[in-house]
mmCIF file of C-alpha atoms in Angstrom:
data_model
loop_
_atom_site.group_PDB
_atom_site.id
_atom_site.type_symbol
_atom_site.label_atom_id
_atom_site.label_comp_id
_atom_site.label_asym_id
_atom_site.label_seq_id
_atom_site.Cartn_x
_atom_site.Cartn_y
_atom_site.Cartn_z
ATOM 1 C CA ASN A 9 0.069 0.060 -0.039
ATOM 2 C CA PRO A 10 1.691 3.300 -1.068
ATOM 3 C CA LEU A 11 0.141 5.204 1.808
ATOM 4 C CA ILE A 12 1.523 2.670 4.476
ATOM 5 C CA ALA A 13 4.732 2.629 2.455
ATOM 6 C CA ILE A 14 5.184 6.411 3.681
ATOM 7 C CA PHE A 15 5.774 5.267 7.214
ATOM 8 C CA ASP A 16 8.099 2.417 6.432
ATOM 9 C CA HIS A 17 11.496 4.425 6.533
ATOM 10 C CA GLY A 18 13.202 2.350 3.880
ATOM 11 C CA THR A 19 12.089 -0.893 5.413
ATOM 12 C CA PRO A 20 11.578 -3.346 2.227
ATOM 13 C CA MET A 21 7.988 -4.983 1.976
ATOM 14 C CA ASP A 22 7.997 -8.747 3.067
ATOM 15 C CA PRO A 23 5.324 -10.616 1.414
ATOM 16 C CA LYS A 24 5.211 -13.021 4.519
ATOM 17 C CA HIS A 25 5.068 -10.421 7.002
ATOM 18 C CA PRO A 26 3.468 -7.381 5.194
ATOM 19 C CA TYR A 27 4.094 -4.228 7.138
ATOM 20 C CA ILE A 28 2.958 -5.758 10.389
ATOM 21 C CA TYR A 29 4.359 -3.049 12.830
ATOM 22 C CA ILE A 30 4.270 -0.210 10.209
ATOM 23 C CA GLY A 31 0.508 -1.138 9.248
ATOM 24 C CA ALA A 32 -0.169 -0.422 13.108
ATOM 25 C CA LEU A 33 1.640 2.756 13.160
ATOM 26 C CA TYR A 34 -0.236 3.892 9.868
ATOM 27 C CA ASN A 35 -3.471 3.023 11.660
ATOM 28 C CA THR A 36 -2.614 4.935 14.635
ATOM 29 C CA PHE A 37 -1.850 8.055 12.596
ATOM 30 C CA VAL A 38 -5.239 7.628 10.597
ATOM 31 C CA CYS A 39 -7.220 7.152 13.823
ATOM 32 C CA VAL A 40 -5.652 10.345 15.370
ATOM 33 C CA ALA A 41 -5.841 12.346 12.379
ATOM 34 C CA ILE A 42 -9.720 11.508 11.827
ATOM 35 C CA GLY A 43 -10.214 12.216 15.482
ATOM 36 C CA LEU A 44 -8.954 15.542 15.279
ATOM 37 C CA VAL A 45 -10.632 16.569 11.979
ATOM 38 C CA VAL A 46 -14.071 15.238 13.521
ATOM 39 C CA ALA A 47 -13.558 17.140 16.818
ATOM 40 C CA LEU A 48 -12.459 20.317 15.062
ATOM 41 C CA THR A 49 -15.487 20.292 12.814
ATOM 42 C CA ALA A 50 -17.902 19.511 15.505
ATOM 43 C CA LYS A 51 -19.481 22.888 15.410
ATOM 44 C CA GLN A 52 -20.048 22.821 11.679
ATOM 45 C CA GLN A 53 -21.540 19.161 11.959
ATOM 46 C CA LYS A 54 -24.080 20.482 14.486
ATOM 47 C CA HIS A 55 -25.057 23.316 12.546
ATOM 48 C CA PHE A 56 -25.612 21.323 9.509
ATOM 49 C CA ILE A 57 -27.797 18.893 11.145
ATOM 50 C CA LYS A 58 -29.749 21.702 12.930
ATOM 51 C CA LYS A 59 -30.533 22.895 9.405
ATOM 52 C CA LEU A 60 -31.412 19.420 8.423
ATOM 53 C CA ARG A 61 -33.776 18.815 11.174
ATOM 54 C CA ASP A 62 -35.812 21.748 10.201
ATOM 55 C CA LYS A 63 -36.772 19.998 6.947
ATOM 56 C CA LYS A 64 -39.903 17.818 6.936
ATOM 57 C CA ASN A 65 -38.155 14.983 5.366
ATOM 58 C CA ASP A 66 -34.852 14.890 7.351
ATOM 59 C CA ARG A 67 -35.596 11.410 8.588
ATOM 60 C CA GLY A 68 -35.698 10.005 5.030
ATOM 61 C CA ILE A 69 -32.547 12.030 4.116
ATOM 62 C CA MET A 70 -30.583 10.223 7.108
ATOM 63 C CA VAL A 71 -31.861 6.833 6.079
ATOM 64 C CA ILE A 72 -30.586 7.328 2.624
ATOM 65 C CA VAL A 73 -27.045 8.625 4.155
ATOM 66 C CA THR A 74 -27.126 5.346 6.355
ATOM 67 C CA PHE A 75 -27.545 3.294 3.271
ATOM 68 C CA ILE A 76 -24.856 5.154 1.337
ATOM 69 C CA ILE A 77 -22.395 4.626 4.450
ATOM 70 C CA ALA A 78 -23.108 0.743 4.121
ATOM 71 C CA ILE A 79 -22.223 0.632 0.349
ATOM 72 C CA ILE A 80 -19.165 2.773 0.976
ATOM 73 C CA PHE A 81 -18.155 0.750 3.696
ATOM 74 C CA SER A 82 -18.593 -2.418 1.687
ATOM 75 C CA ALA A 83 -16.744 -1.060 -1.190
ATOM 76 C CA ILE A 84 -13.663 -0.286 1.086
ATOM 77 C CA ILE A 85 -13.799 -3.734 2.853
ATOM 78 C CA PHE A 86 -13.832 -5.735 -0.296
ATOM 79 C CA ASN A 87 -11.306 -3.407 -2.230
ATOM 80 C CA VAL A 88 -13.435 -3.008 -5.296
ATOM 81 C CA ALA A 89 -11.957 0.256 -6.525
ATOM 82 C CA SER A 90 -8.519 1.771 -7.159
ATOM 83 C CA LEU A 91 -6.313 3.384 -4.501
ATOM 84 C CA PRO A 92 -7.179 7.033 -5.233
ATOM 85 C CA VAL A 93 -11.000 6.121 -5.436
ATOM 86 C CA LEU A 94 -10.907 4.235 -2.157
ATOM 87 C CA LEU A 95 -8.931 7.204 -0.611
ATOM 88 C CA VAL A 96 -11.910 9.645 -1.798
ATOM 89 C CA LEU A 97 -14.553 7.136 -0.641
ATOM 90 C CA SER A 98 -12.732 6.784 2.823
ATOM 91 C CA LEU A 99 -12.812 10.640 3.360
ATOM 92 C CA PHE A 100 -16.550 10.825 2.176
ATOM 93 C CA LEU A 101 -17.442 8.005 4.618
ATOM 94 C CA ILE A 102 -15.694 9.720 7.529
ATOM 95 C CA ALA A 103 -17.912 12.903 6.758
ATOM 96 C CA LEU A 104 -21.016 11.070 6.477
ATOM 97 C CA VAL A 105 -20.508 8.839 9.897
ATOM 98 C CA ALA A 106 -19.894 11.935 11.577
ATOM 99 C CA LEU A 107 -23.153 13.803 10.313
ATOM 100 C CA ALA A 108 -24.823 10.422 10.899
ATOM 101 C CA SER A 109 -23.746 10.076 14.402
ATOM 102 C CA THR A 110 -24.493 13.761 15.217
ATOM 103 C CA TYR A 111 -28.089 13.124 14.149
ATOM 104 C CA PHE A 112 -28.830 9.883 15.577
ATOM 105 C CA ILE A 113 -27.015 10.033 18.899
ATOM 106 C CA LYS A 114 -28.200 12.335 21.666
ATOM 107 C CA TYR A 115 -24.969 13.526 23.512
ATOM 108 C CA ASP A 116 -24.616 16.247 25.966
ATOM 109 C CA GLU A 117 -21.016 17.069 25.915
ATOM 110 C CA SER A 118 -20.846 18.928 29.339
ATOM 111 C CA GLU A 119 -22.729 15.934 31.023
ATOM 112 C CA LYS A 120 -20.534 13.241 29.403
ATOM 113 C CA THR A 121 -17.235 14.718 29.721
ATOM 114 C CA GLU A 122 -17.497 15.950 33.222
ATOM 115 C CA GLY A 123 -14.524 14.286 35.121
ATOM 116 C CA LEU A 124 -12.784 13.417 32.099
ATOM 117 C CA THR A 125 -10.980 16.481 31.549
ATOM 118 C CA ILE A 126 -8.356 18.315 33.401
ATOM 119 C CA TRP A 127 -10.807 21.372 33.825
ATOM 120 C CA SER A 128 -13.057 18.894 35.916
ATOM 121 C CA ILE A 129 -10.431 17.086 38.038
ATOM 122 C CA ASP A 130 -12.259 17.697 41.103
ATOM 123 C CA LYS A 131 -15.237 16.059 39.917
ATOM 124 C CA ALA A 132 -13.026 12.993 38.845
ATOM 125 C CA LYS A 133 -11.877 12.729 42.359
ATOM 126 C CA GLU A 134 -15.604 12.881 43.565
ATOM 127 C CA PHE A 135 -16.402 10.215 41.233
ATOM 128 C CA PHE A 136 -13.425 8.121 42.286
ATOM 129 C CA LYS A 137 -13.993 8.571 45.958
ATOM 130 C CA GLY A 138 -17.753 8.224 45.810
ATOM 131 C CA GLY A 139 -18.420 11.354 47.746
ATOM 132 C CA LYS A 140 -17.054 14.940 48.629
ATOM 133 C CA ILE A 141 -13.326 15.590 48.496
ATOM 134 C CA ASN A 142 -11.619 16.428 51.861
ATOM 135 C CA ASP A 143 -8.648 18.771 50.952
ATOM 136 C CA LYS A 144 -7.795 19.716 54.308
ATOM 137 C CA GLU A 145 -3.994 19.327 54.907
ATOM 138 C CA GLY A 146 -3.364 16.702 57.656
ATOM 139 C CA LYS A 147 -0.184 14.847 58.862
ATOM 140 C CA ILE A 148 1.243 11.536 58.171
ATOM 141 C CA ILE A 149 1.217 9.498 61.311
ATOM 142 C CA LYS A 150 2.794 6.238 62.529
ATOM 143 C CA VAL A 151 0.588 3.503 64.194
ATOM 144 C CA LEU A 152 0.607 -0.148 65.311
ATOM 145 C CA TRP A 153 -1.908 -2.423 63.747
ATOM 146 C CA LYS A 154 -4.443 -4.871 65.249
ATOM 147 C CA ILE A 155 -6.861 -7.473 63.744
ATOM 148 C CA LYS A 156 -10.439 -6.324 64.428
ATOM 149 C CA GLU A 157 -13.303 -8.838 65.171
ATOM 150 C CA ASP A 158 -15.844 -7.556 62.599
ATOM 151 C CA GLU A 159 -14.421 -9.098 59.207
ATOM 152 C CA ASP A 160 -17.531 -7.759 57.457
ATOM 153 C CA ASP A 161 -16.431 -4.110 57.764
ATOM 154 C CA ASP A 162 -13.804 -3.490 55.301
ATOM 155 C CA THR A 163 -13.148 -0.069 56.658
ATOM 156 C CA ILE A 164 -10.028 0.550 58.715
ATOM 157 C CA ASN A 165 -10.401 2.297 62.400
ATOM 158 C CA PHE A 166 -8.211 4.850 63.899
ATOM 159 C CA SER A 167 -8.540 6.808 67.190
ATOM 160 C CA LYS A 168 -10.460 10.020 67.370
ATOM 161 C CA ASN A 169 -7.212 11.778 68.097
ATOM 162 C CA ASP A 170 -5.211 10.222 65.231
ATOM 163 C CA MET A 171 -8.056 11.210 62.730
ATOM 164 C CA LYS A 172 -7.969 14.618 64.099
ATOM 165 C CA LYS A 173 -4.147 14.869 63.317
ATOM 166 C CA MET A 174 -4.740 13.556 59.830
ATOM 167 C CA SER A 175 -7.663 16.025 59.181
ATOM 168 C CA ALA A 176 -9.673 12.865 58.337
ATOM 169 C CA GLU A 177 -13.334 12.142 58.398
ATOM 170 C CA VAL A 178 -15.448 8.918 58.191
ATOM 171 C CA GLY A 179 -15.521 8.041 54.651
ATOM 172 C CA ASP A 180 -12.405 9.623 53.408
ATOM 173 C CA LEU A 181 -9.865 7.412 51.585
ATOM 174 C CA VAL A 182 -6.344 6.370 53.584
ATOM 175 C CA TYR A 183 -3.054 4.945 52.648
ATOM 176 C CA LEU A 184 -1.485 2.553 55.028
ATOM 177 C CA CYS A 185 2.060 1.378 54.538
ATOM 178 C CA ASP A 186 4.890 -0.241 56.127
ATOM 179 C CA THR A 187 7.209 2.417 57.568
ATOM 180 C CA ARG A 188 10.463 0.683 56.216
ATOM 181 C CA LYS A 189 11.302 2.418 53.059
ATOM 182 C CA ILE A 190 13.412 -0.443 51.796
ATOM 183 C CA PHE A 191 10.108 -2.009 50.522
ATOM 184 C CA GLY A 192 9.143 1.049 48.458
ATOM 185 C CA GLY A 193 5.657 0.991 49.262
ATOM 186 C CA LEU A 194 5.145 -2.734 48.128
ATOM 187 C CA LYS A 195 3.728 -3.430 51.751
ATOM 188 C CA SER A 196 0.577 -1.240 51.647
ATOM 189 C CA ILE A 197 -3.167 -1.017 51.176
ATOM 190 C CA HIS A 198 -5.634 1.814 50.173
ATOM 191 C CA SER A 199 -8.846 1.862 52.333
ATOM 192 C CA VAL A 200 -11.453 3.868 53.752
ATOM 193 C CA TYR A 201 -11.706 5.591 57.372
ATOM 194 C CA GLY A 202 -14.446 3.884 59.403
ATOM 195 C CA LYS A 203 -15.828 4.630 62.791
ATOM 196 C CA PRO A 204 -13.122 6.091 65.211
ATOM 197 C CA HIS A 205 -12.190 4.526 68.494
ATOM 198 C CA ASN A 206 -10.258 5.784 71.622
ATOM 199 C CA GLU A 207 -6.975 3.913 71.353
ATOM 200 C CA ASP A 208 -4.365 6.320 70.091
ATOM 201 C CA SER A 209 -1.733 5.100 67.695
ATOM 202 C CA ILE A 210 -3.567 2.037 66.846
ATOM 203 C CA VAL A 211 -5.368 1.142 63.709
ATOM 204 C CA TYR A 212 -7.799 -1.954 63.450
ATOM 205 C CA ILE A 213 -7.758 -3.666 60.152
ATOM 206 C CA THR A 214 -9.251 -6.981 58.730
ATOM 207 C CA LYS A 215 -7.261 -10.248 58.221
ATOM 208 C CA ASP A 216 -7.745 -9.839 54.472
ATOM 209 C CA GLN A 217 -6.133 -6.356 54.686
ATOM 210 C CA ARG A 218 -3.259 -7.538 56.766
ATOM 211 C CA LYS A 219 -2.746 -10.350 54.162
ATOM 212 C CA THR A 220 -2.853 -7.930 51.098
ATOM 213 C CA GLY A 221 -0.417 -5.392 52.828
ATOM 214 C CA ILE A 222 1.687 -8.196 53.811
ATOM 215 C CA PHE A 223 2.015 -6.563 57.386
ATOM 216 C CA VAL A 224 4.216 -7.895 59.750
ATOM 217 C CA LYS A 225 3.397 -8.141 63.420
ATOM 218 C CA GLY A 226 4.882 -5.654 65.617
ATOM 219 C CA LYS A 227 6.101 -3.242 62.763
ATOM 220 C CA LYS A 228 4.739 0.173 62.471
ATOM 221 C CA LEU A 229 2.755 1.582 59.476
ATOM 222 C CA THR A 230 2.461 5.123 58.132
ATOM 223 C CA ALA A 231 -0.917 6.387 57.719
ATOM 224 C CA GLU A 232 -1.820 9.276 55.343
ATOM 225 C CA LYS A 233 -5.213 10.756 54.173
ATOM 226 C CA GLU A 234 -5.511 10.567 50.577
ATOM 227 C CA MET A 235 -8.829 12.664 49.993
#
């Protein structure tokens, strides 16, 4: 394929292994290019569809467009034309699919992208946590761990004073880790603050949490509120 050959950097074509990696590189480039073109022309697409909806036979027009899309797609799949013709058909197909998607799919951009962009990172944190974010700055403390009796409760329990030091509240996320830096955080767990108790410098965890964190009896842990 002459289009893929642009990306081969002089690599000869091997019929037994026809551009396996280079074909993937070409596909990546094409997908990114199509994504950019469609995204940058979104306003024009919406404007066109808005005008189309004002027509009485708009539904019939889009049914015909969908039928044309199917024909063009079949022509490309079965390679029934020369390369230049297929290239033109591909561009035409992209435009028609974009318009058909805009017409048939109900999509609220502000609603569907909330929490997925850098501008809504706080919302993303709320989605991850499952509640309001606690951004109060707290201290990192050291505690000893004990196994609690209630194995059905998978939260971890600190004393009221320790939670106050960490500026933590019930339902916040917490990171518990072996204090020995040699392990590089391998012996650790992420969990949720549960109901506090009155034993300072003690955290209650379940047997499963102890097993997951590979915590050693008698060895202290550092506790840090995440959010």
